[in-house]
Amino acid sequence: MWAVRRPPAQPNQPPDRPSRRDPPTPPFNAPAARRLRAALDMGPEHVAHGLRVSYGLPYVTGDLVIAWERELTAPDSGELTALAGVLWCSPGELLGRPRTLREHRISRGLAPEDVARAVGHDTRAYLRMEEHDDWQGTERQSAALAHTLGLTLPDFITVTGREGRLADLLHSAVTTRWQAYVRPVGRMVPLDRRVLEDALQGLHQSYQGQMAATLSWGGGSGDSSAAGREFLDRIVERFWTAVRSDGP
């Protein structure tokens, strides 16, 4: 295959990359990349040279490395893995907080084939799940996924697409009778029943108390509705905080 000579990048602009159909770039931690490069006493061109020579990325220049570090653009998953190799770190050290199934895999430095094999899925089927953020697996496969990717329970709920359903259950629990939702929440979140009861009761009391206080302070229905929406918008986050504080 003939190499294509590319024009030099304009000042302060990253050079063109080869055309590709990659999925969206993972959340890149630019400050961490700068810090790791500085710790190795490497200049941007040194990093670019390593990416060209050792990882077969001939289009990478010092300008592109600087553009990554200034958050003008972000490396794709292949570039990020190669950058981690040049900077002698794990891909996870160059990522922001992973949210999706794909981002968790990349942060662990695993290939799709590795995860698919560990959970007992065909690689193509697993990649479709990543692409659509739609995990489909049995309880055994889900447990294998959590183990392989080192997922916390909140992360597991998020990457398997259950966070929306959990939010709906918690919304109903704090606005109606919380006792009726201990079992449905427990089927989704395998925690001790007492921990769930204490968390749901506490959230219910906080929500109802906040609504009552807003009205008693002379706030109108608009103020009360705004306070309620703010509470409910963060209901999943509040739930995880509650179960952690009540845990062992």
PDB file of C-alpha atoms in Angstrom, residues 24-248:
ATOM      1  CA  PRO A  24     -17.318   8.290  19.659  1.00  0.00           C
ATOM      2  CA  THR A  25     -14.045   8.965  21.441  1.00  0.00           C
ATOM      3  CA  PRO A  26     -13.766   7.891  25.070  1.00  0.00           C
ATOM      4  CA  PRO A  27     -13.677  10.603  27.770  1.00  0.00           C
ATOM      5  CA  PHE A  28     -10.044  11.731  27.582  1.00  0.00           C
ATOM      6  CA  ASN A  29      -8.295  13.100  30.684  1.00  0.00           C
ATOM      7  CA  ALA A  30      -6.082  15.753  29.082  1.00  0.00           C
ATOM      8  CA  PRO A  31      -4.505  17.032  32.341  1.00  0.00           C
ATOM      9  CA  ALA A  32      -3.449  13.474  33.204  1.00  0.00           C
ATOM     10  CA  ALA A  33      -1.815  13.084  29.793  1.00  0.00           C
ATOM     11  CA  ARG A  34       0.157  16.310  30.251  1.00  0.00           C
ATOM     12  CA  ARG A  35       1.171  15.315  33.776  1.00  0.00           C
ATOM     13  CA  LEU A  36       2.350  11.852  32.745  1.00  0.00           C
ATOM     14  CA  ARG A  37       4.311  13.219  29.786  1.00  0.00           C
ATOM     15  CA  ALA A  38       6.011  15.821  31.982  1.00  0.00           C
ATOM     16  CA  ALA A  39       6.876  13.170  34.583  1.00  0.00           C
ATOM     17  CA  LEU A  40       8.710  11.224  31.866  1.00  0.00           C
ATOM     18  CA  ASP A  41      10.475  14.423  30.741  1.00  0.00           C
ATOM     19  CA  MET A  42       9.132  13.943  27.214  1.00  0.00           C
ATOM     20  CA  GLY A  43       8.225  16.664  24.762  1.00  0.00           C
ATOM     21  CA  PRO A  44       5.150  16.420  22.508  1.00  0.00           C
ATOM     22  CA  GLU A  45       7.337  15.446  19.562  1.00  0.00           C
ATOM     23  CA  HIS A  46       8.909  12.625  21.580  1.00  0.00           C
ATOM     24  CA  VAL A  47       5.438  11.260  22.260  1.00  0.00           C
ATOM     25  CA  ALA A  48       4.465  11.636  18.613  1.00  0.00           C
ATOM     26  CA  HIS A  49       7.648   9.832  17.524  1.00  0.00           C
ATOM     27  CA  GLY A  50       6.815   6.913  19.812  1.00  0.00           C
ATOM     28  CA  LEU A  51       3.291   6.700  18.401  1.00  0.00           C
ATOM     29  CA  ARG A  52       4.590   6.736  14.829  1.00  0.00           C
ATOM     30  CA  VAL A  53       7.438   4.256  15.283  1.00  0.00           C
ATOM     31  CA  SER A  54       6.126   1.850  17.903  1.00  0.00           C
ATOM     32  CA  TYR A  55       2.394   1.912  17.194  1.00  0.00           C
ATOM     33  CA  GLY A  56       2.120   2.510  13.462  1.00  0.00           C
ATOM     34  CA  LEU A  57       0.356   5.875  13.593  1.00  0.00           C
ATOM     35  CA  PRO A  58       2.266   7.786  10.890  1.00  0.00           C
ATOM     36  CA  TYR A  59       0.000  10.839  10.924  1.00  0.00           C
ATOM     37  CA  VAL A  60       0.639  11.740  14.577  1.00  0.00           C
ATOM     38  CA  THR A  61       2.737  14.880  15.052  1.00  0.00           C
ATOM     39  CA  GLY A  62       3.698  16.952  18.039  1.00  0.00           C
ATOM     40  CA  ASP A  63       0.925  19.366  17.077  1.00  0.00           C
ATOM     41  CA  LEU A  64      -1.669  16.614  17.402  1.00  0.00           C
ATOM     42  CA  VAL A  65      -0.318  15.606  20.818  1.00  0.00           C
ATOM     43  CA  ILE A  66      -0.585  19.254  21.922  1.00  0.00           C
ATOM     44  CA  ALA A  67      -4.127  19.428  20.528  1.00  0.00           C
ATOM     45  CA  TRP A  68      -5.077  16.400  22.659  1.00  0.00           C
ATOM     46  CA  GLU A  69      -3.565  17.975  25.753  1.00  0.00           C
ATOM     47  CA  ARG A  70      -5.350  21.283  25.113  1.00  0.00           C
ATOM     48  CA  GLU A  71      -8.665  19.455  24.567  1.00  0.00           C
ATOM     49  CA  LEU A  72      -8.982  20.797  21.025  1.00  0.00           C
ATOM     50  CA  THR A  73      -9.607  17.223  19.941  1.00  0.00           C
ATOM     51  CA  ALA A  74      -9.464  13.820  21.612  1.00  0.00           C
ATOM     52  CA  PRO A  75      -7.733  10.547  20.739  1.00  0.00           C
ATOM     53  CA  ASP A  76      -9.922   7.707  19.584  1.00  0.00           C
ATOM     54  CA  SER A  77      -9.785   4.389  21.405  1.00  0.00           C
ATOM     55  CA  GLY A  78      -6.863   3.017  19.361  1.00  0.00           C
ATOM     56  CA  GLU A  79      -4.874   6.216  19.735  1.00  0.00           C
ATOM     57  CA  LEU A  80      -5.592   6.333  23.451  1.00  0.00           C
ATOM     58  CA  THR A  81      -4.350   2.765  23.949  1.00  0.00           C
ATOM     59  CA  ALA A  82      -1.184   3.585  21.995  1.00  0.00           C
ATOM     60  CA  LEU A  83      -0.686   6.812  23.949  1.00  0.00           C
ATOM     61  CA  ALA A  84      -0.908   4.857  27.184  1.00  0.00           C
ATOM     62  CA  GLY A  85       1.851   2.579  25.906  1.00  0.00           C
ATOM     63  CA  VAL A  86       4.126   5.518  25.083  1.00  0.00           C
ATOM     64  CA  LEU A  87       3.447   7.144  28.463  1.00  0.00           C
ATOM     65  CA  TRP A  88       3.947   3.866  30.360  1.00  0.00           C
ATOM     66  CA  CYS A  89       0.534   3.910  32.005  1.00  0.00           C
ATOM     67  CA  SER A  90      -2.752   2.047  31.771  1.00  0.00           C
ATOM     68  CA  PRO A  91      -5.473   3.342  29.421  1.00  0.00           C
ATOM     69  CA  GLY A  92      -7.618   3.933  32.487  1.00  0.00           C
ATOM     70  CA  GLU A  93      -5.188   6.599  33.702  1.00  0.00           C
ATOM     71  CA  LEU A  94      -5.917   8.629  30.570  1.00  0.00           C
ATOM     72  CA  LEU A  95      -9.684   8.389  30.846  1.00  0.00           C
ATOM     73  CA  GLY A  96     -12.207  10.494  32.654  1.00  0.00           C
ATOM     74  CA  ARG A  97     -14.784   8.594  34.677  1.00  0.00           C
ATOM     75  CA  PRO A  98     -16.070   5.832  32.371  1.00  0.00           C
ATOM     76  CA  ARG A  99     -19.842   5.681  31.959  1.00  0.00           C
ATOM     77  CA  THR A 100     -20.514   3.254  29.124  1.00  0.00           C
ATOM     78  CA  LEU A 101     -19.734  -0.413  28.634  1.00  0.00           C
ATOM     79  CA  ARG A 102     -17.161   0.475  25.978  1.00  0.00           C
ATOM     80  CA  GLU A 103     -15.447   3.090  28.149  1.00  0.00           C
ATOM     81  CA  HIS A 104     -15.113   0.637  31.036  1.00  0.00           C
ATOM     82  CA  ARG A 105     -13.571  -1.933  28.694  1.00  0.00           C
ATOM     83  CA  ILE A 106     -11.068   0.589  27.337  1.00  0.00           C
ATOM     84  CA  SER A 107     -10.169   1.752  30.839  1.00  0.00           C
ATOM     85  CA  ARG A 108      -9.226  -1.837  31.658  1.00  0.00           C
ATOM     86  CA  GLY A 109      -7.115  -2.145  28.512  1.00  0.00           C
ATOM     87  CA  LEU A 110      -9.163  -5.085  27.247  1.00  0.00           C
ATOM     88  CA  ALA A 111      -9.971  -6.023  23.672  1.00  0.00           C
ATOM     89  CA  PRO A 112     -13.620  -6.722  22.758  1.00  0.00           C
ATOM     90  CA  GLU A 113     -12.679 -10.359  22.161  1.00  0.00           C
ATOM     91  CA  ASP A 114     -11.390 -10.673  25.737  1.00  0.00           C
ATOM     92  CA  VAL A 115     -14.628  -9.420  27.270  1.00  0.00           C
ATOM     93  CA  ALA A 116     -16.812 -11.419  24.892  1.00  0.00           C
ATOM     94  CA  ARG A 117     -14.912 -14.590  25.740  1.00  0.00           C
ATOM     95  CA  ALA A 118     -15.131 -13.928  29.494  1.00  0.00           C
ATOM     96  CA  VAL A 119     -18.886 -13.412  29.461  1.00  0.00           C
ATOM     97  CA  GLY A 120     -19.672 -16.151  26.939  1.00  0.00           C
ATOM     98  CA  HIS A 121     -20.860 -13.946  24.062  1.00  0.00           C
ATOM     99  CA  ASP A 122     -20.024 -13.892  20.379  1.00  0.00           C
ATOM    100  CA  THR A 123     -17.650 -10.982  19.732  1.00  0.00           C
ATOM    101  CA  ARG A 124     -19.865  -9.404  17.087  1.00  0.00           C
ATOM    102  CA  ALA A 125     -22.894  -9.613  19.362  1.00  0.00           C
ATOM    103  CA  TYR A 126     -20.924  -8.058  22.198  1.00  0.00           C
ATOM    104  CA  LEU A 127     -19.730  -5.196  19.963  1.00  0.00           C
ATOM    105  CA  ARG A 128     -23.325  -4.487  18.946  1.00  0.00           C
ATOM    106  CA  MET A 129     -24.190  -4.171  22.642  1.00  0.00           C
ATOM    107  CA  GLU A 130     -21.353  -1.698  23.101  1.00  0.00           C
ATOM    108  CA  GLU A 131     -22.393   0.289  20.053  1.00  0.00           C
ATOM    109  CA  HIS A 132     -25.996   0.627  21.206  1.00  0.00           C
ATOM    110  CA  ASP A 133     -25.333   0.726  24.980  1.00  0.00           C
ATOM    111  CA  ASP A 134     -27.687  -2.233  25.288  1.00  0.00           C
ATOM    112  CA  TRP A 135     -26.317  -5.046  27.437  1.00  0.00           C
ATOM    113  CA  GLN A 136     -28.095  -8.364  26.888  1.00  0.00           C
ATOM    114  CA  GLY A 137     -26.980 -11.151  29.169  1.00  0.00           C
ATOM    115  CA  THR A 138     -28.103 -13.723  31.690  1.00  0.00           C
ATOM    116  CA  GLU A 139     -27.473 -13.250  35.398  1.00  0.00           C
ATOM    117  CA  ARG A 140     -24.374 -15.438  35.087  1.00  0.00           C
ATOM    118  CA  GLN A 141     -23.093 -13.420  32.143  1.00  0.00           C
ATOM    119  CA  SER A 142     -23.842 -10.179  33.969  1.00  0.00           C
ATOM    120  CA  ALA A 143     -21.869 -11.377  36.978  1.00  0.00           C
ATOM    121  CA  ALA A 144     -18.965 -12.301  34.671  1.00  0.00           C
ATOM    122  CA  LEU A 145     -19.147  -8.861  33.068  1.00  0.00           C
ATOM    123  CA  ALA A 146     -18.978  -7.118  36.449  1.00  0.00           C
ATOM    124  CA  HIS A 147     -15.993  -9.249  37.469  1.00  0.00           C
ATOM    125  CA  THR A 148     -14.118  -8.812  34.181  1.00  0.00           C
ATOM    126  CA  LEU A 149     -14.536  -5.030  34.093  1.00  0.00           C
ATOM    127  CA  GLY A 150     -14.224  -4.521  37.853  1.00  0.00           C
ATOM    128  CA  LEU A 151     -17.592  -2.758  37.979  1.00  0.00           C
ATOM    129  CA  THR A 152     -18.966  -1.298  41.157  1.00  0.00           C
ATOM    130  CA  LEU A 153     -22.678  -1.847  41.736  1.00  0.00           C
ATOM    131  CA  PRO A 154     -23.582   1.708  40.573  1.00  0.00           C
ATOM    132  CA  ASP A 155     -21.452   1.274  37.450  1.00  0.00           C
ATOM    133  CA  PHE A 156     -23.017  -2.118  36.770  1.00  0.00           C
ATOM    134  CA  ILE A 157     -26.526  -0.665  36.976  1.00  0.00           C
ATOM    135  CA  THR A 158     -25.511   2.121  34.582  1.00  0.00           C
ATOM    136  CA  VAL A 159     -23.755   0.056  31.898  1.00  0.00           C
ATOM    137  CA  THR A 160     -26.477  -2.598  31.828  1.00  0.00           C
ATOM    138  CA  GLY A 161     -29.091   0.082  31.103  1.00  0.00           C
ATOM    139  CA  ARG A 162     -30.983  -0.246  34.390  1.00  0.00           C
ATOM    140  CA  GLU A 163     -30.408   3.247  35.767  1.00  0.00           C
ATOM    141  CA  GLY A 164     -33.569   4.692  34.196  1.00  0.00           C
ATOM    142  CA  ARG A 165     -35.738   1.930  35.661  1.00  0.00           C
ATOM    143  CA  LEU A 166     -34.077   2.366  39.062  1.00  0.00           C
ATOM    144  CA  ALA A 167     -34.764   6.114  38.917  1.00  0.00           C
ATOM    145  CA  ASP A 168     -38.439   5.428  38.184  1.00  0.00           C
ATOM    146  CA  LEU A 169     -38.733   3.076  41.171  1.00  0.00           C
ATOM    147  CA  LEU A 170     -37.004   5.517  43.509  1.00  0.00           C
ATOM    148  CA  HIS A 171     -39.155   8.370  42.229  1.00  0.00           C
ATOM    149  CA  SER A 172     -42.274   6.403  43.148  1.00  0.00           C
ATOM    150  CA  ALA A 173     -40.819   5.321  46.498  1.00  0.00           C
ATOM    151  CA  VAL A 174     -40.205   8.869  47.732  1.00  0.00           C
ATOM    152  CA  THR A 175     -43.452  10.321  46.411  1.00  0.00           C
ATOM    153  CA  THR A 176     -45.790   7.523  47.572  1.00  0.00           C
ATOM    154  CA  ARG A 177     -45.336   4.641  50.048  1.00  0.00           C
ATOM    155  CA  TRP A 178     -41.662   3.658  50.178  1.00  0.00           C
ATOM    156  CA  GLN A 179     -42.437   0.259  51.764  1.00  0.00           C
ATOM    157  CA  ALA A 180     -44.031  -0.950  48.524  1.00  0.00           C
ATOM    158  CA  TYR A 181     -40.758  -0.506  46.639  1.00  0.00           C
ATOM    159  CA  VAL A 182     -38.311  -2.368  48.851  1.00  0.00           C
ATOM    160  CA  ARG A 183     -38.799  -5.623  46.952  1.00  0.00           C
ATOM    161  CA  PRO A 184     -38.773  -4.186  43.389  1.00  0.00           C
ATOM    162  CA  VAL A 185     -35.627  -2.176  44.129  1.00  0.00           C
ATOM    163  CA  GLY A 186     -34.083  -5.209  45.822  1.00  0.00           C
ATOM    164  CA  ARG A 187     -34.608  -7.350  42.721  1.00  0.00           C
ATOM    165  CA  MET A 188     -32.578  -4.831  40.754  1.00  0.00           C
ATOM    166  CA  VAL A 189     -30.019  -3.897  43.404  1.00  0.00           C
ATOM    167  CA  PRO A 190     -28.863  -6.971  45.392  1.00  0.00           C
ATOM    168  CA  LEU A 191     -28.325  -5.366  48.799  1.00  0.00           C
ATOM    169  CA  ASP A 192     -29.285  -6.347  52.325  1.00  0.00           C
ATOM    170  CA  ARG A 193     -32.989  -5.710  52.903  1.00  0.00           C
ATOM    171  CA  ARG A 194     -32.320  -3.610  55.993  1.00  0.00           C
ATOM    172  CA  VAL A 195     -29.950  -1.383  54.056  1.00  0.00           C
ATOM    173  CA  LEU A 196     -32.580  -0.895  51.349  1.00  0.00           C
ATOM    174  CA  GLU A 197     -35.315  -0.179  53.859  1.00  0.00           C
ATOM    175  CA  ASP A 198     -33.223   2.397  55.692  1.00  0.00           C
ATOM    176  CA  ALA A 199     -32.181   4.067  52.420  1.00  0.00           C
ATOM    177  CA  LEU A 200     -35.706   4.259  50.992  1.00  0.00           C
ATOM    178  CA  GLN A 201     -37.196   5.446  54.259  1.00  0.00           C
ATOM    179  CA  GLY A 202     -34.503   8.110  54.601  1.00  0.00           C
ATOM    180  CA  LEU A 203     -35.000   9.349  51.047  1.00  0.00           C
ATOM    181  CA  HIS A 204     -38.767   9.419  51.529  1.00  0.00           C
ATOM    182  CA  GLN A 205     -38.451  11.439  54.719  1.00  0.00           C
ATOM    183  CA  SER A 206     -35.970  13.851  53.138  1.00  0.00           C
ATOM    184  CA  TYR A 207     -38.169  14.446  50.116  1.00  0.00           C
ATOM    185  CA  GLN A 208     -41.387  14.865  52.060  1.00  0.00           C
ATOM    186  CA  GLY A 209     -39.669  17.049  54.654  1.00  0.00           C
ATOM    187  CA  GLN A 210     -38.177  19.272  51.962  1.00  0.00           C
ATOM    188  CA  MET A 211     -41.523  19.704  50.252  1.00  0.00           C
ATOM    189  CA  ALA A 212     -43.255  20.529  53.541  1.00  0.00           C
ATOM    190  CA  ALA A 213     -40.528  22.983  54.541  1.00  0.00           C
ATOM    191  CA  THR A 214     -40.734  24.790  51.190  1.00  0.00           C
ATOM    192  CA  LEU A 215     -44.443  25.364  51.696  1.00  0.00           C
ATOM    193  CA  SER A 216     -44.151  26.335  55.375  1.00  0.00           C
ATOM    194  CA  TRP A 217     -41.489  28.931  54.550  1.00  0.00           C
ATOM    195  CA  GLY A 218     -44.034  30.735  52.439  1.00  0.00           C
ATOM    196  CA  GLY A 219     -42.863  29.362  49.101  1.00  0.00           C
ATOM    197  CA  GLY A 220     -45.532  28.988  46.480  1.00  0.00           C
ATOM    198  CA  SER A 221     -46.350  25.883  44.527  1.00  0.00           C
ATOM    199  CA  GLY A 222     -43.744  26.916  41.953  1.00  0.00           C
ATOM    200  CA  ASP A 223     -40.981  26.953  44.567  1.00  0.00           C
ATOM    201  CA  SER A 224     -42.158  23.616  45.896  1.00  0.00           C
ATOM    202  CA  SER A 225     -42.205  22.074  42.429  1.00  0.00           C
ATOM    203  CA  ALA A 226     -38.695  23.342  41.662  1.00  0.00           C
ATOM    204  CA  ALA A 227     -37.340  21.902  44.916  1.00  0.00           C
ATOM    205  CA  GLY A 228     -39.041  18.593  44.219  1.00  0.00           C
ATOM    206  CA  ARG A 229     -37.680  18.397  40.673  1.00  0.00           C
ATOM    207  CA  GLU A 230     -34.133  19.123  41.888  1.00  0.00           C
ATOM    208  CA  PHE A 231     -34.413  16.340  44.470  1.00  0.00           C
ATOM    209  CA  LEU A 232     -35.831  13.842  41.975  1.00  0.00           C
ATOM    210  CA  ASP A 233     -33.328  14.731  39.243  1.00  0.00           C
ATOM    211  CA  ARG A 234     -30.566  13.456  41.532  1.00  0.00           C
ATOM    212  CA  ILE A 235     -32.526  10.602  43.087  1.00  0.00           C
ATOM    213  CA  VAL A 236     -30.184   7.820  41.891  1.00  0.00           C
ATOM    214  CA  GLU A 237     -27.114   9.685  43.125  1.00  0.00           C
ATOM    215  CA  ARG A 238     -28.846  10.263  46.488  1.00  0.00           C
ATOM    216  CA  PHE A 239     -29.737   6.577  46.678  1.00  0.00           C
ATOM    217  CA  TRP A 240     -26.143   5.405  46.202  1.00  0.00           C
ATOM    218  CA  THR A 241     -24.976   7.881  48.828  1.00  0.00           C
ATOM    219  CA  ALA A 242     -27.614   6.568  51.220  1.00  0.00           C
ATOM    220  CA  VAL A 243     -26.754   2.880  50.785  1.00  0.00           C
ATOM    221  CA  ARG A 244     -23.017   3.589  51.105  1.00  0.00           C
ATOM    222  CA  SER A 245     -23.507   5.491  54.338  1.00  0.00           C
ATOM    223  CA  ASP A 246     -25.587   2.619  55.718  1.00  0.00           C
ATOM    224  CA  GLY A 247     -23.282  -0.115  54.497  1.00  0.00           C
ATOM    225  CA  PRO A 248     -20.751  -2.121  56.545  1.00  0.00           C
TER     226      PRO A 248
END
